Amino acid sequence: MNLPTRIGRGLQAGGLAGGGVAVLFLATDVVRMAPLRTVAELIGPLRDAPPGAVSDGMTFTAVAAVAAAVILYTLLHFGAFALLGVAAAWVVPGATFWATLARGALFGGVACTGVFFVGRAAVGSSLTMASASPVGLVLANAVAGVIMASVLAVYAHHPNDASGG
């Protein structure tokens, strides 16, 4: 497989995994009757305000600050998953479909969680989240790894589809 094809497949796998994690946390928040709680906690370090702090009211400035933080976090989130997907294109594929999924789960649990904690430290976060336990975070990232692996496995078993490979 040539380099541009591998990178393209990795970007697709990472983008889908990033979306999967976002949907997973949104669904978890809805079940807990606290929609967008995880997003509020994740953007906290980008807002220079404690998570869930809305004491500044619904002023235009407050709404704009939250919107900017959400946009910035979304770009960082999907950018990180895109890069992880590219890395996964080299690391994850195994000899069989099930080996690829297992390697994907391991890659997601380790690499995605590692990038999350490094990123949180880089923006000055305390690395604590009330809405996701460390085990929950690792499991969510393992699911992301399985999503990446699934995309890569489909390409491996159907290389002549519309992917250009």
mmCIF file of C-alpha atoms in Angstrom:
data_model
loop_
_atom_site.group_PDB
_atom_site.id
_atom_site.type_symbol
_atom_site.label_atom_id
_atom_site.label_comp_id
_atom_site.label_asym_id
_atom_site.label_seq_id
_atom_site.Cartn_x
_atom_site.Cartn_y
_atom_site.Cartn_z
ATOM 1 C CA MET A 1 0.000 0.000 0.000
ATOM 2 C CA ASN A 2 1.406 3.392 -0.912
ATOM 3 C CA LEU A 3 1.990 6.167 1.626
ATOM 4 C CA PRO A 4 -0.873 8.530 0.637
ATOM 5 C CA THR A 5 -3.379 5.651 0.724
ATOM 6 C CA ARG A 6 -2.170 4.514 4.156
ATOM 7 C CA ILE A 7 -2.337 8.078 5.513
ATOM 8 C CA GLY A 8 -5.806 8.589 4.027
ATOM 9 C CA ARG A 9 -7.107 5.392 5.563
ATOM 10 C CA GLY A 10 -5.567 6.323 8.895
ATOM 11 C CA LEU A 11 -7.182 9.766 8.786
ATOM 12 C CA GLN A 12 -10.559 8.192 8.076
ATOM 13 C CA ALA A 13 -10.122 5.643 10.860
ATOM 14 C CA GLY A 14 -9.048 8.341 13.333
ATOM 15 C CA GLY A 15 -11.882 10.675 12.381
ATOM 16 C CA LEU A 16 -14.473 7.951 12.868
ATOM 17 C CA ALA A 17 -12.895 6.950 16.184
ATOM 18 C CA GLY A 18 -12.930 10.570 17.371
ATOM 19 C CA GLY A 19 -16.592 10.815 16.453
ATOM 20 C CA GLY A 20 -17.282 7.527 18.206
ATOM 21 C CA VAL A 21 -15.724 8.772 21.443
ATOM 22 C CA ALA A 22 -17.671 12.031 21.237
ATOM 23 C CA VAL A 23 -20.947 10.158 20.743
ATOM 24 C CA LEU A 24 -20.085 7.694 23.517
ATOM 25 C CA PHE A 25 -19.480 10.467 26.057
ATOM 26 C CA LEU A 26 -22.569 12.391 24.909
ATOM 27 C CA ALA A 27 -24.707 9.261 25.328
ATOM 28 C CA THR A 28 -23.186 8.613 28.758
ATOM 29 C CA ASP A 29 -23.967 12.190 29.791
ATOM 30 C CA VAL A 30 -27.566 11.914 28.567
ATOM 31 C CA VAL A 31 -28.069 8.657 30.501
ATOM 32 C CA ARG A 32 -26.703 10.401 33.613
ATOM 33 C CA MET A 33 -29.162 13.252 32.987
ATOM 34 C CA ALA A 34 -26.271 15.694 32.617
ATOM 35 C CA PRO A 35 -26.030 16.482 28.881
ATOM 36 C CA LEU A 36 -22.702 17.983 27.792
ATOM 37 C CA ARG A 37 -21.159 17.553 31.259
ATOM 38 C CA THR A 38 -18.092 15.837 29.805
ATOM 39 C CA VAL A 39 -17.627 18.597 27.217
ATOM 40 C CA ALA A 40 -17.908 21.229 29.950
ATOM 41 C CA GLU A 41 -15.223 19.466 31.970
ATOM 42 C CA LEU A 42 -12.967 18.976 28.974
ATOM 43 C CA ILE A 43 -13.110 22.620 27.885
ATOM 44 C CA GLY A 44 -12.621 23.912 31.435
ATOM 45 C CA PRO A 45 -8.840 24.307 31.079
ATOM 46 C CA LEU A 46 -9.326 26.129 27.775
ATOM 47 C CA ARG A 47 -11.719 28.631 29.377
ATOM 48 C CA ASP A 48 -9.636 29.435 32.456
ATOM 49 C CA ALA A 49 -12.725 28.595 34.488
ATOM 50 C CA PRO A 50 -13.761 25.618 36.571
ATOM 51 C CA PRO A 51 -15.852 23.016 34.722
ATOM 52 C CA GLY A 52 -19.544 23.837 34.794
ATOM 53 C CA ALA A 53 -18.952 27.429 35.871
ATOM 54 C CA VAL A 54 -21.687 29.523 34.340
ATOM 55 C CA SER A 55 -21.736 32.237 36.957
ATOM 56 C CA ASP A 56 -20.961 34.861 34.314
ATOM 57 C CA GLY A 57 -24.486 34.367 32.973
ATOM 58 C CA MET A 58 -25.737 34.258 29.432
ATOM 59 C CA THR A 59 -23.963 37.358 28.205
ATOM 60 C CA PHE A 60 -22.681 37.466 24.641
ATOM 61 C CA THR A 61 -19.117 37.424 25.929
ATOM 62 C CA ALA A 62 -19.727 34.347 28.082
ATOM 63 C CA VAL A 63 -21.449 32.456 25.260
ATOM 64 C CA ALA A 64 -18.696 33.447 22.807
ATOM 65 C CA ALA A 65 -16.005 32.273 25.231
ATOM 66 C CA VAL A 66 -17.689 28.897 25.672
ATOM 67 C CA ALA A 67 -18.249 28.549 21.924
ATOM 68 C CA ALA A 68 -14.602 29.364 21.217
ATOM 69 C CA ALA A 69 -13.463 26.809 23.806
ATOM 70 C CA VAL A 70 -15.763 24.130 22.349
ATOM 71 C CA ILE A 71 -14.498 24.837 18.819
ATOM 72 C CA LEU A 72 -10.869 24.760 19.972
ATOM 73 C CA TYR A 73 -11.399 21.537 21.908
ATOM 74 C CA THR A 74 -13.195 19.946 18.939
ATOM 75 C CA LEU A 75 -10.287 20.817 16.634
ATOM 76 C CA LEU A 76 -7.786 19.417 19.141
ATOM 77 C CA HIS A 77 -9.899 16.284 19.703
ATOM 78 C CA PHE A 78 -10.325 15.416 16.034
ATOM 79 C CA GLY A 79 -6.770 16.480 15.192
ATOM 80 C CA ALA A 80 -5.384 14.147 17.838
ATOM 81 C CA PHE A 81 -7.574 11.276 16.672
ATOM 82 C CA ALA A 82 -6.582 11.911 13.050
ATOM 83 C CA LEU A 83 -2.908 11.613 13.996
ATOM 84 C CA LEU A 84 -3.625 8.543 16.112
ATOM 85 C CA GLY A 85 -5.460 7.019 13.153
ATOM 86 C CA VAL A 86 -2.439 7.565 10.924
ATOM 87 C CA ALA A 87 -0.227 5.892 13.540
ATOM 88 C CA ALA A 88 -2.757 3.069 13.831
ATOM 89 C CA ALA A 89 -2.514 2.435 10.086
ATOM 90 C CA TRP A 90 1.018 1.186 10.709
ATOM 91 C CA VAL A 91 0.639 -0.373 14.162
ATOM 92 C CA VAL A 92 -2.797 -1.981 14.299
ATOM 93 C CA PRO A 93 -3.304 -4.225 11.232
ATOM 94 C CA GLY A 94 -2.852 -7.874 12.147
ATOM 95 C CA ALA A 95 -2.860 -11.172 10.295
ATOM 96 C CA THR A 96 -6.573 -11.752 10.928
ATOM 97 C CA PHE A 97 -9.653 -9.610 11.461
ATOM 98 C CA TRP A 98 -9.842 -10.562 15.155
ATOM 99 C CA ALA A 99 -6.133 -9.926 15.696
ATOM 100 C CA THR A 100 -6.594 -6.482 14.150
ATOM 101 C CA LEU A 101 -9.503 -5.718 16.505
ATOM 102 C CA ALA A 102 -7.525 -6.907 19.538
ATOM 103 C CA ARG A 103 -4.524 -4.809 18.543
ATOM 104 C CA GLY A 104 -6.865 -1.874 17.975
ATOM 105 C CA ALA A 105 -8.336 -2.189 21.465
ATOM 106 C CA LEU A 106 -4.847 -2.299 22.966
ATOM 107 C CA PHE A 107 -3.670 0.630 20.825
ATOM 108 C CA GLY A 108 -6.723 2.692 21.777
ATOM 109 C CA GLY A 109 -6.494 1.891 25.461
ATOM 110 C CA VAL A 110 -2.806 2.771 25.639
ATOM 111 C CA ALA A 111 -2.051 5.330 22.927
ATOM 112 C CA CYS A 112 -5.319 7.283 22.946
ATOM 113 C CA THR A 113 -5.401 7.453 26.737
ATOM 114 C CA GLY A 114 -1.740 8.481 26.812
ATOM 115 C CA VAL A 115 -2.361 11.281 24.317
ATOM 116 C CA PHE A 116 -5.387 12.398 26.365
ATOM 117 C CA PHE A 117 -3.366 12.723 29.567
ATOM 118 C CA VAL A 118 -0.430 14.415 27.827
ATOM 119 C CA GLY A 119 -2.846 16.854 26.199
ATOM 120 C CA ARG A 120 -4.600 17.588 29.485
ATOM 121 C CA ALA A 121 -1.253 18.246 31.149
ATOM 122 C CA ALA A 122 -0.186 20.497 28.244
ATOM 123 C CA VAL A 123 -3.191 22.794 28.732
ATOM 124 C CA GLY A 124 -2.670 22.928 32.486
ATOM 125 C CA SER A 125 -5.519 20.695 33.584
ATOM 126 C CA SER A 126 -5.516 18.944 36.927
ATOM 127 C CA LEU A 127 -6.205 15.713 34.980
ATOM 128 C CA THR A 128 -9.306 14.936 37.001
ATOM 129 C CA MET A 129 -12.739 14.488 35.523
ATOM 130 C CA ALA A 130 -15.873 13.817 37.497
ATOM 131 C CA SER A 131 -17.833 12.445 34.543
ATOM 132 C CA ALA A 132 -15.312 9.817 33.405
ATOM 133 C CA SER A 133 -13.365 7.545 35.692
ATOM 134 C CA PRO A 134 -9.875 6.505 34.598
ATOM 135 C CA VAL A 135 -11.225 3.032 33.822
ATOM 136 C CA GLY A 136 -14.098 4.530 31.820
ATOM 137 C CA LEU A 137 -11.662 6.706 29.910
ATOM 138 C CA VAL A 138 -9.432 3.735 29.042
ATOM 139 C CA LEU A 139 -12.471 1.696 27.962
ATOM 140 C CA ALA A 140 -13.785 4.562 25.802
ATOM 141 C CA ASN A 141 -10.379 4.863 24.161
ATOM 142 C CA ALA A 142 -10.231 1.083 23.676
ATOM 143 C CA VAL A 143 -13.566 1.389 21.848
ATOM 144 C CA ALA A 144 -11.980 4.136 19.727
ATOM 145 C CA GLY A 145 -9.132 1.757 18.936
ATOM 146 C CA VAL A 146 -11.594 -0.941 17.898
ATOM 147 C CA ILE A 147 -13.348 1.568 15.626
ATOM 148 C CA MET A 148 -10.007 2.459 14.021
ATOM 149 C CA ALA A 149 -9.120 -1.219 13.673
ATOM 150 C CA SER A 150 -12.499 -1.998 12.117
ATOM 151 C CA VAL A 151 -12.017 0.645 9.450
ATOM 152 C CA LEU A 152 -8.493 -0.567 8.732
ATOM 153 C CA ALA A 153 -9.627 -4.214 8.672
ATOM 154 C CA VAL A 154 -12.390 -3.449 6.176
ATOM 155 C CA TYR A 155 -9.846 -1.770 3.913
ATOM 156 C CA ALA A 156 -7.483 -4.720 4.309
ATOM 157 C CA HIS A 157 -10.177 -7.194 3.263
ATOM 158 C CA HIS A 158 -11.628 -4.988 0.492
ATOM 159 C CA PRO A 159 -8.577 -3.155 -0.903
ATOM 160 C CA ASN A 160 -10.076 -2.433 -4.329
ATOM 161 C CA ASP A 161 -13.162 -0.596 -3.134
ATOM 162 C CA ALA A 162 -13.616 3.126 -3.813
ATOM 163 C CA SER A 163 -10.644 3.903 -1.588
ATOM 164 C CA GLY A 164 -8.301 4.026 -4.543
ATOM 165 C CA GLY A 165 -6.110 1.218 -3.169
#
